Amino acid sequence: YNMYVWFQWILHDWKHEDCVKIMRRCKEAIPAKEAGGKVIIIDMVVGYPVTQPNHSKEAQVLLDIYMMGSDGMEREENEWSLIFSEAGFSDYKITPTNGIRSIIEVYP
């Protein structure tokens, strides 16, 4: 059976180092990819997809500015990728939605 951890608009609240710690704990809690293990993240990937409408890009920038008031931040794909690799994950897949968020599947 599939076993996964799900986050929605959580990791953007945390600094890079804290996200890596959270993701490491998730990796410990789920089985291998072959056994259905994955982490599902619903969050913004700044600039993804590249072909998104201008109003989506503007909303992403405004949310990033808003997050500057906390320890969090909105992240581009390369920043997400770095968190996942530092936490020991082997692969991820990003699926854009009809808005500013994407579905990110992260595999052990």
PDB file of C-alpha atoms in Angstrom:
ATOM      1  CA  TYR A   1       0.000   0.000   0.000  1.00  0.00           C
ATOM      2  CA  ASN A   2       1.047   3.599  -0.480  1.00  0.00           C
ATOM      3  CA  MET A   3       2.301   5.576   2.486  1.00  0.00           C
ATOM      4  CA  TYR A   4       2.972   9.261   2.236  1.00  0.00           C
ATOM      5  CA  VAL A   5       3.276  12.485   4.196  1.00  0.00           C
ATOM      6  CA  TRP A   6       1.317  15.516   3.018  1.00  0.00           C
ATOM      7  CA  PHE A   7       2.125  19.216   3.522  1.00  0.00           C
ATOM      8  CA  GLN A   8       0.018  22.106   2.261  1.00  0.00           C
ATOM      9  CA  TRP A   9       1.494  25.602   2.542  1.00  0.00           C
ATOM     10  CA  ILE A  10       3.741  24.568   5.448  1.00  0.00           C
ATOM     11  CA  LEU A  11       7.351  24.488   4.263  1.00  0.00           C
ATOM     12  CA  HIS A  12       7.273  28.028   2.880  1.00  0.00           C
ATOM     13  CA  ASP A  13       7.027  29.171   6.527  1.00  0.00           C
ATOM     14  CA  TRP A  14      10.477  27.797   7.379  1.00  0.00           C
ATOM     15  CA  LYS A  15      14.138  28.591   6.692  1.00  0.00           C
ATOM     16  CA  HIS A  16      16.146  26.297   4.439  1.00  0.00           C
ATOM     17  CA  GLU A  17      17.849  24.440   7.309  1.00  0.00           C
ATOM     18  CA  ASP A  18      14.531  23.804   9.067  1.00  0.00           C
ATOM     19  CA  CYS A  19      12.950  22.504   5.856  1.00  0.00           C
ATOM     20  CA  VAL A  20      15.833  20.064   5.454  1.00  0.00           C
ATOM     21  CA  LYS A  21      15.291  18.819   9.027  1.00  0.00           C
ATOM     22  CA  ILE A  22      11.553  18.422   8.465  1.00  0.00           C
ATOM     23  CA  MET A  23      12.093  16.550   5.218  1.00  0.00           C
ATOM     24  CA  ARG A  24      14.702  14.241   6.818  1.00  0.00           C
ATOM     25  CA  ARG A  25      12.143  13.264   9.454  1.00  0.00           C
ATOM     26  CA  CYS A  26       9.590  12.610   6.727  1.00  0.00           C
ATOM     27  CA  LYS A  27      12.062  10.383   4.908  1.00  0.00           C
ATOM     28  CA  GLU A  28      12.542   8.363   8.104  1.00  0.00           C
ATOM     29  CA  ALA A  29       8.766   7.934   8.431  1.00  0.00           C
ATOM     30  CA  ILE A  30       7.949   6.624   4.950  1.00  0.00           C
ATOM     31  CA  PRO A  31       8.844   3.388   3.155  1.00  0.00           C
ATOM     32  CA  ALA A  32      10.996   3.164   0.030  1.00  0.00           C
ATOM     33  CA  LYS A  33       9.708   4.536  -3.268  1.00  0.00           C
ATOM     34  CA  GLU A  34       9.084   0.979  -4.529  1.00  0.00           C
ATOM     35  CA  ALA A  35       6.771   0.414  -1.560  1.00  0.00           C
ATOM     36  CA  GLY A  36       4.775   3.565  -2.326  1.00  0.00           C
ATOM     37  CA  GLY A  37       6.588   6.020  -0.060  1.00  0.00           C
ATOM     38  CA  LYS A  38       6.541   9.694  -0.968  1.00  0.00           C
ATOM     39  CA  VAL A  39       6.031  13.167   0.456  1.00  0.00           C
ATOM     40  CA  ILE A  40       3.355  15.302  -1.197  1.00  0.00           C
ATOM     41  CA  ILE A  41       3.854  19.051  -0.927  1.00  0.00           C
ATOM     42  CA  ILE A  42       1.310  21.589  -2.118  1.00  0.00           C
ATOM     43  CA  ASP A  43       3.170  24.860  -2.250  1.00  0.00           C
ATOM     44  CA  MET A  44       4.394  27.494  -4.636  1.00  0.00           C
ATOM     45  CA  VAL A  45       7.307  26.909  -6.993  1.00  0.00           C
ATOM     46  CA  VAL A  46       8.256  30.430  -8.078  1.00  0.00           C
ATOM     47  CA  GLY A  47       8.382  30.746 -11.851  1.00  0.00           C
ATOM     48  CA  TYR A  48       6.920  27.295 -12.468  1.00  0.00           C
ATOM     49  CA  PRO A  49       5.698  26.633 -15.023  1.00  0.00           C
ATOM     50  CA  VAL A  50       7.577  29.096 -17.158  1.00  0.00           C
ATOM     51  CA  THR A  51       4.481  29.644 -19.309  1.00  0.00           C
ATOM     52  CA  GLN A  52       2.218  30.758 -16.454  1.00  0.00           C
ATOM     53  CA  PRO A  53       0.100  33.911 -16.877  1.00  0.00           C
ATOM     54  CA  ASN A  54       1.486  37.264 -15.705  1.00  0.00           C
ATOM     55  CA  HIS A  55      -1.067  37.556 -12.876  1.00  0.00           C
ATOM     56  CA  SER A  56       0.258  34.286 -11.398  1.00  0.00           C
ATOM     57  CA  LYS A  57       3.832  35.581 -11.536  1.00  0.00           C
ATOM     58  CA  GLU A  58       2.772  38.807  -9.841  1.00  0.00           C
ATOM     59  CA  ALA A  59       0.972  36.885  -7.083  1.00  0.00           C
ATOM     60  CA  GLN A  60       4.074  34.763  -6.517  1.00  0.00           C
ATOM     61  CA  VAL A  61       6.263  37.850  -6.151  1.00  0.00           C
ATOM     62  CA  LEU A  62       3.810  39.475  -3.739  1.00  0.00           C
ATOM     63  CA  LEU A  63       3.654  36.335  -1.598  1.00  0.00           C
ATOM     64  CA  ASP A  64       7.440  36.144  -1.530  1.00  0.00           C
ATOM     65  CA  ILE A  65       7.598  39.753  -0.296  1.00  0.00           C
ATOM     66  CA  TYR A  66       4.995  38.925   2.355  1.00  0.00           C
ATOM     67  CA  MET A  67       7.044  35.936   3.523  1.00  0.00           C
ATOM     68  CA  MET A  68      10.054  38.209   4.091  1.00  0.00           C
ATOM     69  CA  GLY A  69       8.305  39.264   7.311  1.00  0.00           C
ATOM     70  CA  SER A  70       8.890  35.771   8.707  1.00  0.00           C
ATOM     71  CA  ASP A  71      11.657  33.184   8.505  1.00  0.00           C
ATOM     72  CA  GLY A  72      10.007  31.646   5.469  1.00  0.00           C
ATOM     73  CA  MET A  73      10.233  32.231   1.763  1.00  0.00           C
ATOM     74  CA  GLU A  74       8.748  31.210  -1.530  1.00  0.00           C
ATOM     75  CA  ARG A  75      11.163  29.004  -3.446  1.00  0.00           C
ATOM     76  CA  GLU A  76      12.181  28.399  -7.029  1.00  0.00           C
ATOM     77  CA  GLU A  77      12.601  24.846  -8.294  1.00  0.00           C
ATOM     78  CA  ASN A  78      16.374  24.830  -7.702  1.00  0.00           C
ATOM     79  CA  GLU A  79      15.822  25.813  -4.047  1.00  0.00           C
ATOM     80  CA  TRP A  80      13.278  23.023  -3.535  1.00  0.00           C
ATOM     81  CA  SER A  81      15.628  20.576  -5.247  1.00  0.00           C
ATOM     82  CA  LEU A  82      18.458  21.515  -2.877  1.00  0.00           C
ATOM     83  CA  ILE A  83      16.245  20.910   0.174  1.00  0.00           C
ATOM     84  CA  PHE A  84      15.210  17.500  -1.153  1.00  0.00           C
ATOM     85  CA  SER A  85      18.746  16.388  -1.978  1.00  0.00           C
ATOM     86  CA  GLU A  86      20.159  17.600   1.350  1.00  0.00           C
ATOM     87  CA  ALA A  87      17.397  15.663   3.135  1.00  0.00           C
ATOM     88  CA  GLY A  88      18.411  12.483   1.282  1.00  0.00           C
ATOM     89  CA  PHE A  89      15.609  12.192  -1.259  1.00  0.00           C
ATOM     90  CA  SER A  90      16.398  10.735  -4.680  1.00  0.00           C
ATOM     91  CA  ASP A  91      13.808  12.306  -6.961  1.00  0.00           C
ATOM     92  CA  TYR A  92      10.821  14.647  -7.208  1.00  0.00           C
ATOM     93  CA  LYS A  93       8.077  15.569  -9.648  1.00  0.00           C
ATOM     94  CA  ILE A  94       6.323  18.948  -9.948  1.00  0.00           C
ATOM     95  CA  THR A  95       2.791  19.198 -11.319  1.00  0.00           C
ATOM     96  CA  PRO A  96       1.427  22.736 -11.770  1.00  0.00           C
ATOM     97  CA  THR A  97      -2.186  23.471 -10.831  1.00  0.00           C
ATOM     98  CA  ASN A  98      -4.607  26.121 -12.095  1.00  0.00           C
ATOM     99  CA  GLY A  99      -3.220  28.674  -9.682  1.00  0.00           C
ATOM    100  CA  ILE A 100      -0.015  29.743  -8.029  1.00  0.00           C
ATOM    101  CA  ARG A 101       0.582  26.457  -6.218  1.00  0.00           C
ATOM    102  CA  SER A 102       2.028  23.224  -7.524  1.00  0.00           C
ATOM    103  CA  ILE A 103       1.895  19.640  -6.361  1.00  0.00           C
ATOM    104  CA  ILE A 104       5.387  18.399  -5.558  1.00  0.00           C
ATOM    105  CA  GLU A 105       5.876  14.657  -5.109  1.00  0.00           C
ATOM    106  CA  VAL A 106       9.178  13.809  -3.402  1.00  0.00           C
ATOM    107  CA  TYR A 107      10.512  10.247  -3.454  1.00  0.00           C
ATOM    108  CA  PRO A 108      12.973   8.525  -1.078  1.00  0.00           C
TER     109      PRO A 108
END
